[in-house]
Coordinates of C-alpha atoms and ligand atoms in Angstrom, one line a residue:
X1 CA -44.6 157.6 69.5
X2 CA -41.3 159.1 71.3
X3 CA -39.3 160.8 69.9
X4 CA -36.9 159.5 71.9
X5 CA -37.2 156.3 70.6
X6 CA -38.5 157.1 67.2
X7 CA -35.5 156.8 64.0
X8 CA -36.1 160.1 63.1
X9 CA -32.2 160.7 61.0
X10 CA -33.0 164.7 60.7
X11 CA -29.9 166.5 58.2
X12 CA -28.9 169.7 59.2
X13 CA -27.8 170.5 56.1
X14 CA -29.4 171.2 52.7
X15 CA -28.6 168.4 50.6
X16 CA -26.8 169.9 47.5
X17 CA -28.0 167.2 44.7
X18 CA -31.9 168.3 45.7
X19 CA -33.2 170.9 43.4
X20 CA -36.7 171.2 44.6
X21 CA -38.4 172.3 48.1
X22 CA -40.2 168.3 48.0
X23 CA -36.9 166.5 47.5
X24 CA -34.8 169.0 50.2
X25 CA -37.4 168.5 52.5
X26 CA -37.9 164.7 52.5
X27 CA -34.3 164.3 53.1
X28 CA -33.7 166.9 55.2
X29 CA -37.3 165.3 57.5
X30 CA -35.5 161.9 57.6
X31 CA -38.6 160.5 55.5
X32 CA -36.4 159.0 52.7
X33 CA -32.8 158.1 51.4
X34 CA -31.8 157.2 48.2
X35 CA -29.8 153.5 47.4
X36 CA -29.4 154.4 43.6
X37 CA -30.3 156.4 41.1
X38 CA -34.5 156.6 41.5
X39 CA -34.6 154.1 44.1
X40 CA -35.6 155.6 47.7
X41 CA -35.6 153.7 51.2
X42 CA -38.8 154.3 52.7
X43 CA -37.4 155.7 56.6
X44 CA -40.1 155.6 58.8
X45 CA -41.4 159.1 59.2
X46 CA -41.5 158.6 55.1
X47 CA -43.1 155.7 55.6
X48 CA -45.9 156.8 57.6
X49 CA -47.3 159.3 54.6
X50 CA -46.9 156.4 52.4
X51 CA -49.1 154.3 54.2
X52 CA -51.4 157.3 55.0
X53 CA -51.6 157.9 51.2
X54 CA -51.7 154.5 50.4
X55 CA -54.9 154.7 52.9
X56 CA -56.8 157.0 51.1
X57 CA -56.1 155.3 47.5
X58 CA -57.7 152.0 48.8
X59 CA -60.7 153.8 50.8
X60 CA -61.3 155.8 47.9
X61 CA -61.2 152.6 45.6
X62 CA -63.6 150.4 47.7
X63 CA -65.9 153.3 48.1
X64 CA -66.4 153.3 44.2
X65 CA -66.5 149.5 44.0
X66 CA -63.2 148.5 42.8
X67 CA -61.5 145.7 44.3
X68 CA -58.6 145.3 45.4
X69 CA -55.7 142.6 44.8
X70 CA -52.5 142.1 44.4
X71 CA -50.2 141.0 41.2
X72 CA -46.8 140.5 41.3
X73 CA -43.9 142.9 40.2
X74 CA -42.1 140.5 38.3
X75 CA -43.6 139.3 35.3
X76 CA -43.1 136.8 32.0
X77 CA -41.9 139.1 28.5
X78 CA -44.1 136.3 27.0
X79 CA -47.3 137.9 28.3
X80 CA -46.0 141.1 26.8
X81 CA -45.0 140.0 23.4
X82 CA -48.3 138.4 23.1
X83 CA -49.6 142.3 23.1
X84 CA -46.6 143.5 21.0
X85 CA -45.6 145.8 24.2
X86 CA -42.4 143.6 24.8
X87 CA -40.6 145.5 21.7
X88 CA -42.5 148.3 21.7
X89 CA -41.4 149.5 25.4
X90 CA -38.2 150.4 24.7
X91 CA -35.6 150.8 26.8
X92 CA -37.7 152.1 30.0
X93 CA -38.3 148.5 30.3
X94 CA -36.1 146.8 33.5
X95 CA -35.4 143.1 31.5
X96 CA -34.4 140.6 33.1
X97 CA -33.7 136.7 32.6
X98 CA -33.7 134.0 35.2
X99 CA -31.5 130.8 35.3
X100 CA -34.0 128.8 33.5
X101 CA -32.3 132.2 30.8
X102 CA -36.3 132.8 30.5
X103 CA -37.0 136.5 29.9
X104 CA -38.6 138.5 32.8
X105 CA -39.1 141.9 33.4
X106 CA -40.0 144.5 36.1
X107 CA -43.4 145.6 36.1
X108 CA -43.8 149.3 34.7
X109 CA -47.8 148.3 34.5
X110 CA -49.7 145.4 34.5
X111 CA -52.4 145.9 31.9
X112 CA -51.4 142.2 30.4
X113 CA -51.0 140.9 33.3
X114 CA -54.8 141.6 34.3
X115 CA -56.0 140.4 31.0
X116 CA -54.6 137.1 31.1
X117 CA -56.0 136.7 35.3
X118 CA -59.7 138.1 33.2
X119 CA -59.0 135.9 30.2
X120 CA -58.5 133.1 32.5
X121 CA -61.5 133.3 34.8
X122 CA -64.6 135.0 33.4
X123 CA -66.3 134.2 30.4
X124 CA -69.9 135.7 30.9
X125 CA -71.2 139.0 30.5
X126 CA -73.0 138.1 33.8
X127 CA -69.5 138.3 35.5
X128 CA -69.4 142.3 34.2
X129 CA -68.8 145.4 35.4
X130 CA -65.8 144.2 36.9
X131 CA -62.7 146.6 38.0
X132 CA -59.9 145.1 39.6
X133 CA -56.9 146.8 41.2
X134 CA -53.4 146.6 42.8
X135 CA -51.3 149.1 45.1
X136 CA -47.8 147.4 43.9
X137 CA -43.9 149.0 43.2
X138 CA -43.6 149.6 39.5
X139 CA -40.2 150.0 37.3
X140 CA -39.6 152.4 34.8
X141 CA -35.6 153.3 33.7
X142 CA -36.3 156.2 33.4
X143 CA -33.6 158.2 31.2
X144 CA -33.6 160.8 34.0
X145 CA -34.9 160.1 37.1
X146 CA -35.0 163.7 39.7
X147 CA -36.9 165.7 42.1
X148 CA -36.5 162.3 44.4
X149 CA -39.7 160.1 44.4
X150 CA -41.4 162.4 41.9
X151 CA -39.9 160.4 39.2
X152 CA -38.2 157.4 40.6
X153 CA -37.4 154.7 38.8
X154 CA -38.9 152.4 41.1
X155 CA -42.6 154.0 42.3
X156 CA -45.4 152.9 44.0
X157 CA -48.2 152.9 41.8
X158 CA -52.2 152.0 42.1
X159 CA -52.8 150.2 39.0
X160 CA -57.1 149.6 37.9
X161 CA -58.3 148.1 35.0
X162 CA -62.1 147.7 34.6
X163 CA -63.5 145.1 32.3
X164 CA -67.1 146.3 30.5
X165 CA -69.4 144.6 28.3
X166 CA -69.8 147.4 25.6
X167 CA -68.3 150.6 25.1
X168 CA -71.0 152.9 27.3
X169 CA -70.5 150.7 30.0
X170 CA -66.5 151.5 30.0
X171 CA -67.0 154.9 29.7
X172 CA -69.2 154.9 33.1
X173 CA -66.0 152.8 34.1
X174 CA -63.6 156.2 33.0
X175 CA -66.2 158.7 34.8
X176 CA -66.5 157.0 37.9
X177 CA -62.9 156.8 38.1
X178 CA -62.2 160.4 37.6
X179 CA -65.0 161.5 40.3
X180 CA -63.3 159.0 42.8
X181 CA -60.0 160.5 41.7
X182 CA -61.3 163.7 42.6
X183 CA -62.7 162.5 45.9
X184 CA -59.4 161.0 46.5
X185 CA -57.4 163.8 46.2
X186 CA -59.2 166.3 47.6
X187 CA -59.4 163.9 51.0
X188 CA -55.6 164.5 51.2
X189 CA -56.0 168.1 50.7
X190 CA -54.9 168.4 47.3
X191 CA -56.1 170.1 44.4
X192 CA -55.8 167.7 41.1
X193 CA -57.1 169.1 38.6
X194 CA -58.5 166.5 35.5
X195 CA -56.7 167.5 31.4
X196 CA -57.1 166.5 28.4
X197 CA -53.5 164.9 27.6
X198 CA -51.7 162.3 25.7
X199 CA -52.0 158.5 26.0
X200 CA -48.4 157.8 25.5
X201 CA -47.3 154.2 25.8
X202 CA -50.7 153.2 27.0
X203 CA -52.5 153.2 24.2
X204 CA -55.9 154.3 23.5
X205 CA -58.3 157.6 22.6
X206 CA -59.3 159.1 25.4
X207 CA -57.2 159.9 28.6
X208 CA -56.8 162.8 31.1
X209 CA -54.3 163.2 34.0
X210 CA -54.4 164.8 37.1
X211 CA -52.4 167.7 37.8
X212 CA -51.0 169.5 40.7
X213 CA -50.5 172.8 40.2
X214 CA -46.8 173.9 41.3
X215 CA -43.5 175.8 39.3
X216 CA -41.4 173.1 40.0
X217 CA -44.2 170.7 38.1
X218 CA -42.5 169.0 34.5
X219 CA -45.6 169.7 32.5
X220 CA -46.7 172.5 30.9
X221 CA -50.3 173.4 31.7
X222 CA -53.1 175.4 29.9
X223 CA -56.4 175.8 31.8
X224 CA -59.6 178.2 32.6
X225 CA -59.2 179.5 36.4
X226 CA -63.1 178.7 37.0
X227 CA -61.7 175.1 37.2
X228 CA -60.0 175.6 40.3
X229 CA -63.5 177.0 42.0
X230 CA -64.7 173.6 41.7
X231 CA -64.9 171.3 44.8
X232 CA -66.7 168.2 45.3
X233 CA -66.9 168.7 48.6
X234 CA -69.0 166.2 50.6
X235 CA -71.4 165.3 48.2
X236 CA -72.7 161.9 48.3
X237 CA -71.6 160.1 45.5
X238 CA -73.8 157.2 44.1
X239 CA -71.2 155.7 41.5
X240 CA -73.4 153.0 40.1
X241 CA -75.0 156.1 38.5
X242 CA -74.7 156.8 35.4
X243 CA -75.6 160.1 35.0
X244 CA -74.4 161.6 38.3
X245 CA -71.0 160.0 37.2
X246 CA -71.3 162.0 34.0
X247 CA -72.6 165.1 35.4
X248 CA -69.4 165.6 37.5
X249 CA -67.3 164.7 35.0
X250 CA -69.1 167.3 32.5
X251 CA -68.7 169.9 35.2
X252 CA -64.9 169.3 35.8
X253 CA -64.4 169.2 32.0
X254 CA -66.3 171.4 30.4
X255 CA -63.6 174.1 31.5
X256 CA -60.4 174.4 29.5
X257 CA -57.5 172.0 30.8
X258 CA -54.7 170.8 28.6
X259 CA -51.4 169.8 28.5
X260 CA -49.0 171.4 26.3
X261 CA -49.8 167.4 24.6
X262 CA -53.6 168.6 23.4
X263 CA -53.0 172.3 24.2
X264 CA -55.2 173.5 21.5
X265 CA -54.5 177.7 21.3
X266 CA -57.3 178.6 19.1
X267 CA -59.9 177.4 22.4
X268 CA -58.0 179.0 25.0
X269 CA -58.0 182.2 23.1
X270 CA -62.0 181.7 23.3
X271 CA -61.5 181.9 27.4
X272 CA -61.8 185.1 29.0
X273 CA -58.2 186.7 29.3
X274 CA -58.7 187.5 32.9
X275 CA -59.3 183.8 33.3
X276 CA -56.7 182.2 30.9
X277 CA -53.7 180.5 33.0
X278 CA -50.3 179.5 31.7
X279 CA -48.7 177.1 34.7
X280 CA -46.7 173.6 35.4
X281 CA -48.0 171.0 36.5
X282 CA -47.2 167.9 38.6
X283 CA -48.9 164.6 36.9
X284 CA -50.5 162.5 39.6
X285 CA -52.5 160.4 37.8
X286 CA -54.2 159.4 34.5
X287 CA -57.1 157.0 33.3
X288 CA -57.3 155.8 30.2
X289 CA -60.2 154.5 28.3
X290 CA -58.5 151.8 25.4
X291 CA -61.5 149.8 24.4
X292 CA -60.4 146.4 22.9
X293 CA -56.2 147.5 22.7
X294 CA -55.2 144.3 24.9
X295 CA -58.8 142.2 24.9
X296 CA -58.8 141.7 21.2
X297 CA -54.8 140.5 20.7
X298 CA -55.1 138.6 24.0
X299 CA -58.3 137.3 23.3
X300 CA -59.4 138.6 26.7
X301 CA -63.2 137.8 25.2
X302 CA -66.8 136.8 26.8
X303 CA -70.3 135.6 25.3
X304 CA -72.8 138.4 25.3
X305 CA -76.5 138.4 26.1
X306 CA -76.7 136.6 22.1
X307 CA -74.8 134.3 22.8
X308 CA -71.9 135.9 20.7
X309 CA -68.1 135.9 21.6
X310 CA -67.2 139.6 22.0
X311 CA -64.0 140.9 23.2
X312 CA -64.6 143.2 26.2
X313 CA -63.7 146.7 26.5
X314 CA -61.1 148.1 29.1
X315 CA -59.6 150.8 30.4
X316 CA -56.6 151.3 33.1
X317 CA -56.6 153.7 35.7
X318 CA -53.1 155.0 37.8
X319 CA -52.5 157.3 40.6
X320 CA -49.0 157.5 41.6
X321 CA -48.6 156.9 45.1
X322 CA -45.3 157.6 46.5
X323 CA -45.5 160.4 43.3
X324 CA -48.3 162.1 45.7
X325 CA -45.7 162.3 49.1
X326 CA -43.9 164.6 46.9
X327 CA -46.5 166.8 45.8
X328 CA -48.1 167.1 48.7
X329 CA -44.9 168.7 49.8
X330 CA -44.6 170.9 46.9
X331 CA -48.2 172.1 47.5
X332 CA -47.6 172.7 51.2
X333 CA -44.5 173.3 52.8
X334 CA -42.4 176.7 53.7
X335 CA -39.4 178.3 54.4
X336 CA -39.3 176.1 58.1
X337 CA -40.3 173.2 56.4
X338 CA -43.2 170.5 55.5
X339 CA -46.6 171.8 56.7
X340 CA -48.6 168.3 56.3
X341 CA -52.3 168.4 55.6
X342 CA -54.1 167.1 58.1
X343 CA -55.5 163.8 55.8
X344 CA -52.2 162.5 55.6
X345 CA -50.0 163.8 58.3
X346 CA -47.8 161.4 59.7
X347 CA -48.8 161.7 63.6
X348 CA -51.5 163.9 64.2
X349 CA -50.4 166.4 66.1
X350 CA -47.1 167.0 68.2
X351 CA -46.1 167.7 71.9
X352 CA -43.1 169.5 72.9
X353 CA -41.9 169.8 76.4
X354 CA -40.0 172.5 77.2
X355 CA -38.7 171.5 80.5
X356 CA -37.9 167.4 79.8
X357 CA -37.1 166.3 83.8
X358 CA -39.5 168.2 85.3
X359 CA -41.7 166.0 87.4
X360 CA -45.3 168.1 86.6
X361 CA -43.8 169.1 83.3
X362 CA -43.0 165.1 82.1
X363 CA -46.7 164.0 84.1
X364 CA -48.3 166.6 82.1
X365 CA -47.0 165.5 78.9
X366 CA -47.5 162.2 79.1
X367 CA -50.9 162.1 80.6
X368 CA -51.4 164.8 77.5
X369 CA -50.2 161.6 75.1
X370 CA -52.4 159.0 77.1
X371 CA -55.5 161.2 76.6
X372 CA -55.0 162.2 72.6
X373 CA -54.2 158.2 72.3
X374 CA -57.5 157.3 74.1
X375 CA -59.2 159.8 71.6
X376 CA -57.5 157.3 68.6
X377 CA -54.8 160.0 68.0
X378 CA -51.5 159.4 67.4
X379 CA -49.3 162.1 68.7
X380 CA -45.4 162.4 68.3
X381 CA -43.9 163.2 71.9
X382 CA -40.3 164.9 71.7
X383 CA -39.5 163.5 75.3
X384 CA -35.3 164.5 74.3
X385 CA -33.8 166.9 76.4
X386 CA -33.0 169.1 73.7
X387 CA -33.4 173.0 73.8
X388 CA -36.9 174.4 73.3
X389 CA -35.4 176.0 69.8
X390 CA -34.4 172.9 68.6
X391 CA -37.2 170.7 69.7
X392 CA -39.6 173.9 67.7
X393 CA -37.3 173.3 64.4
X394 CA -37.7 169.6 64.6
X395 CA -41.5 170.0 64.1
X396 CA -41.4 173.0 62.3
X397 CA -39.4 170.7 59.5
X398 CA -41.5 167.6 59.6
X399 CA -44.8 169.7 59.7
X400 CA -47.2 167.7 62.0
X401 CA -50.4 170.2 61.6
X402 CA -50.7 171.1 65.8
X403 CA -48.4 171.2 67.8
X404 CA -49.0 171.3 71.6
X405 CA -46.3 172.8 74.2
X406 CA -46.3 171.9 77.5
X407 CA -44.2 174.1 80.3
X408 CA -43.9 175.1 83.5
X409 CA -45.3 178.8 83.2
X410 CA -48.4 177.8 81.3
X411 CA -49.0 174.9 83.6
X412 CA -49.1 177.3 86.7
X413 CA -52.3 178.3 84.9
X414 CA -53.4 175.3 83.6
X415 CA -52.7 175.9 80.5
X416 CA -51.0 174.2 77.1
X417 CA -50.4 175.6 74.3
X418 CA -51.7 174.7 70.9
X419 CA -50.4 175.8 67.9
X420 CA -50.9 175.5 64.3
X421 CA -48.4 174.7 61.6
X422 CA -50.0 176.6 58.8
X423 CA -50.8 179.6 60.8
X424 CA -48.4 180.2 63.2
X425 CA -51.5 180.9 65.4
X426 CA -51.1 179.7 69.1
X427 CA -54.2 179.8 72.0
X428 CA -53.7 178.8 75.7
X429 CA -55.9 176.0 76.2
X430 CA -56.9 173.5 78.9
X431 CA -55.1 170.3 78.8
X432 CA -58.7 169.0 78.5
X433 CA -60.0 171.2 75.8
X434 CA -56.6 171.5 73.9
X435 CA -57.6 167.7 73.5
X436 CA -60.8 168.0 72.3
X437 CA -60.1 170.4 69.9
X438 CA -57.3 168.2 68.0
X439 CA -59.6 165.2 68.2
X440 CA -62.5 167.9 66.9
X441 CA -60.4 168.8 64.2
X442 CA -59.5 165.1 62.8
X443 CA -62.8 164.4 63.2
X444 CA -64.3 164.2 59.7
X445 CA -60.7 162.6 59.1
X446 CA -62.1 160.0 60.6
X447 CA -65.1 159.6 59.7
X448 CA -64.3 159.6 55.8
X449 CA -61.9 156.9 56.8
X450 CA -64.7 154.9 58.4
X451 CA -67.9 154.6 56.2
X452 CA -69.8 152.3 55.8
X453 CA -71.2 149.4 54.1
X454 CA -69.6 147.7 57.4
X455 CA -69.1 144.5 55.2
X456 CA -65.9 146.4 53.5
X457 CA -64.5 147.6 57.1
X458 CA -62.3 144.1 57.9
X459 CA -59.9 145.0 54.8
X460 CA -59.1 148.4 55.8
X461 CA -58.8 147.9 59.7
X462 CA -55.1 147.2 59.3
X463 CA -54.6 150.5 57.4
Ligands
5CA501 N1 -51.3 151.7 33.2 C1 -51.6 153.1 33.3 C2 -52.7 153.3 34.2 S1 -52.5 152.4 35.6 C3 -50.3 153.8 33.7 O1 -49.3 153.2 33.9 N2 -50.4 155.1 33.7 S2 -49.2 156.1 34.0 O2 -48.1 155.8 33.1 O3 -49.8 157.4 33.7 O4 -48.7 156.0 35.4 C4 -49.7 156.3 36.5 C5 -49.1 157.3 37.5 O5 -47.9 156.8 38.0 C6 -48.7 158.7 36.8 O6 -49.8 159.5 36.7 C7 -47.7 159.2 37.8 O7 -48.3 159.9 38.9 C8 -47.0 157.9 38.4 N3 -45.7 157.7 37.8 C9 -45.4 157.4 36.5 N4 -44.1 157.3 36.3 C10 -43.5 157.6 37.5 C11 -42.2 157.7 38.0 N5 -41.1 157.5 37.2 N6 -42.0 158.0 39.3 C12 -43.0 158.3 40.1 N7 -44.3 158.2 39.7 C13 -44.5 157.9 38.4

């Protein structure tokens, strides 16, 4: 992309209705602006990490042998009434009625939804495990919706609901969705970090969400600091196991995590004081084990190995999407601006050119663009003839990782300049070996993007 050509509405000035770094620095980037109250335009810098994110969600999700669909985000109240929810959702529920004066609402989750598609379709426990899922806007009217996307009132939400014969086999459904949480996360260059919490509207007995650790974070967290040693790192996963499932889940929760919810202060005091942490939190996801809470009222049932008619047992599973473009900027920005991790940057890397006009300076750049393109790059070219200062500040705020500068001086010696974001750290490369190293760095990027079984690749190729 060119900048040049790119919609890339930069503010110069600090928004005065953002109160945190995430919020400032979305509108500030041009990634996002608001229509009403918790509703964002997507702008297409914004956009980009969305997708990236979304990316990784789906990846993630296929890897551990979810699949996905699609529902819709408008859905019948009858559905809802049938599993008592329609009352018992208060008024964070968008109703509406349509000119048939039929009563609709605005999907703030689609556990009934789900069970009536399952109820409908399967009625074998030959047709189990089975864990469907949807990447799909949500609405929740929320009494106060801040901090920008971090709570919207309308979010973009991946919604999975597994459907087991037996209890056991949901609770392999609940570990293998916290490992590929985990997995998930840490791809973007997060750390999540698994609690014991509260099941809230949702229903059910046991539940943990994923927090980000940050000050500006709305829940209050209680946790052992050996957690945040933990990495799963590039372990190879099998999730139809069992026990491997379980073994990671015991290692991420045998340490002390709460929210204030379940804080429980008689165990922390058992932690080692040097070890206890007070923080906040920012809630990016939570599964949910609720057995037969929607099956059993929506008769949502199939015929076990006896022959019997048994209702099956669920769980749902969310990680908030356009929650997570926040976050990650709360996790990684500073006072210039975003510094993007390099899982879900937006371009890969940028190129300034100091001296726009100059012949060898512009040939440079661009054959610099053709090259990282080649590679399967995607570089953001500020082609504007703009001052060097203000072309830096540009990508300082919108935090691409690298940066390369191309000018006259270093091209005497054949050299560009690379620089990184998070560092500050510059070396004088080749043109050539500047290259490599970007496309060396993205590398295992790639790669985690691009495993296999080969039969899964056709539905992520447009990603
Ligand atoms: N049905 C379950 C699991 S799919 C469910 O709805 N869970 S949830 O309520 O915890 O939502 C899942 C995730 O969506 C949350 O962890 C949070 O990251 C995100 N989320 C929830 N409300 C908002 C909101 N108002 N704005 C942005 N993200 C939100």
């Amino acid at each position: 992309m060119r900048l040049s050509r790119y919609f890339l509405p930069v503010l110069k000035e600090t928004p005065a209705e953002a109160q945190i770094a995430s919020h400032r620095l979305m509108l500030r980037s041009g990634m996002i602006k608001q229509s009403s109250a918790g509703i964002y335009s997507w702008l297409p810098l914004g956009f980009r990490v969305l997708r990236r994110v979304e990316a990784i969600v789906h990846e993630e999700q296929i890897r551990a042998g979810h699949i996905p669909m699609l529902m819709p985000t408008l859905q019948s109240a009858d559905l809802w009434r049938e599993s008592g929810r329609y009352d018992a959702y208060g008024p964070e529920m968008l109703r509406v009625r349509d000119r048939h004066d039929r009563d609709m609402l605005y999907g703030p989750t689609n556990e009934e939804m789900i069970t009536d598609i399952f109820r409908s379709h399967v009625n074998s426990y030959k047709d189990l495990p089975l864990t469907l899922y949807h990447i799909q806007w949500k609405f929740r009217d929320e009494i106060r919706p801040r901090f920008g996307v971090m709570r919207g009132r309308e979010f973009y939400m991946k919604d999975g609901y597994n459907f087991d014969i037996d209890r056991d086999g949901a609770l392999h459904a609940y570990n293998r969705h916290m490992v590929s949480y985990l997995r998930t996360y840490e791809r973007m260059g997060l750390q999540a970090i698994p609690m014991r919490a509260d099941s809230g509207p949702i229903g059910g007995e046991d539940t943990h969400e994923f927090l980000v650790l940050a000050d500006t974070g709305e829940s209050e967290v209680f946790y052992d600091a050996a957690i945040t040693e933990l990495r799963l790192g590039d372990r190879q996963v099998n999730f139809d196991d069992r026990s491997e499932c379980a073994a990671i889940v015991e290692e991420w929760t045998a340490p002390y995590a709460r929210t204030d919810e379940t804080h429980d202060a008689e165990a922390f005091a058992r932690i080692p004081e040097a070890r206890r942490r007070k923080s906040r939190g920012i809630e990016v996801g939570q599964i949910f084990y609720f057995g037969t809470k929607y099956s059993e009222p929506m008769g949502a049932t199939v015929t076990n190995d006896k022959g019997e008619k048994v209702p099956v047992h669920m769980g749902s599973h969310g990680i908030g999407v356009s929650r997570l473009v926040g976050a990650l900027i709360e996790a990684n920005h500073d006072e210039n601006g975003i510094i993007w991790p390099e899982g879900v940057t937006p371009f890969h890397c940028g190129i300034v050119n100091l001296r726009q006009g100059d012949g060898e300076t512009d040939a440079a750049c661009e054959k610099l663009y053709k090259t990282l393109v080649q590679k399967g790059l995607e570089p953001l070219y500020d082609d504007r003839t703009e001052r060097a200062g203000a072309k830096f500040a540009t990508m300082d705020l919108i935090g691409l990782p690298w940066r390369l500068t191309v000018g006259p001086r270093g091209l005497a010696a054949g050299k560009v300049e690379l620089t990184c974001r998070r560092t500050g750290q510059s070396e004088d490369l080749t043109p050539a070996d500047a290259v490599a190293k970007v496309a060396e760095i993205y590398a295992p990027h790639h790669a985690a993007a691009h495993w296999e079984p080969m039969a899964n690749r056709s539905f992520h190729t447009w990603l």
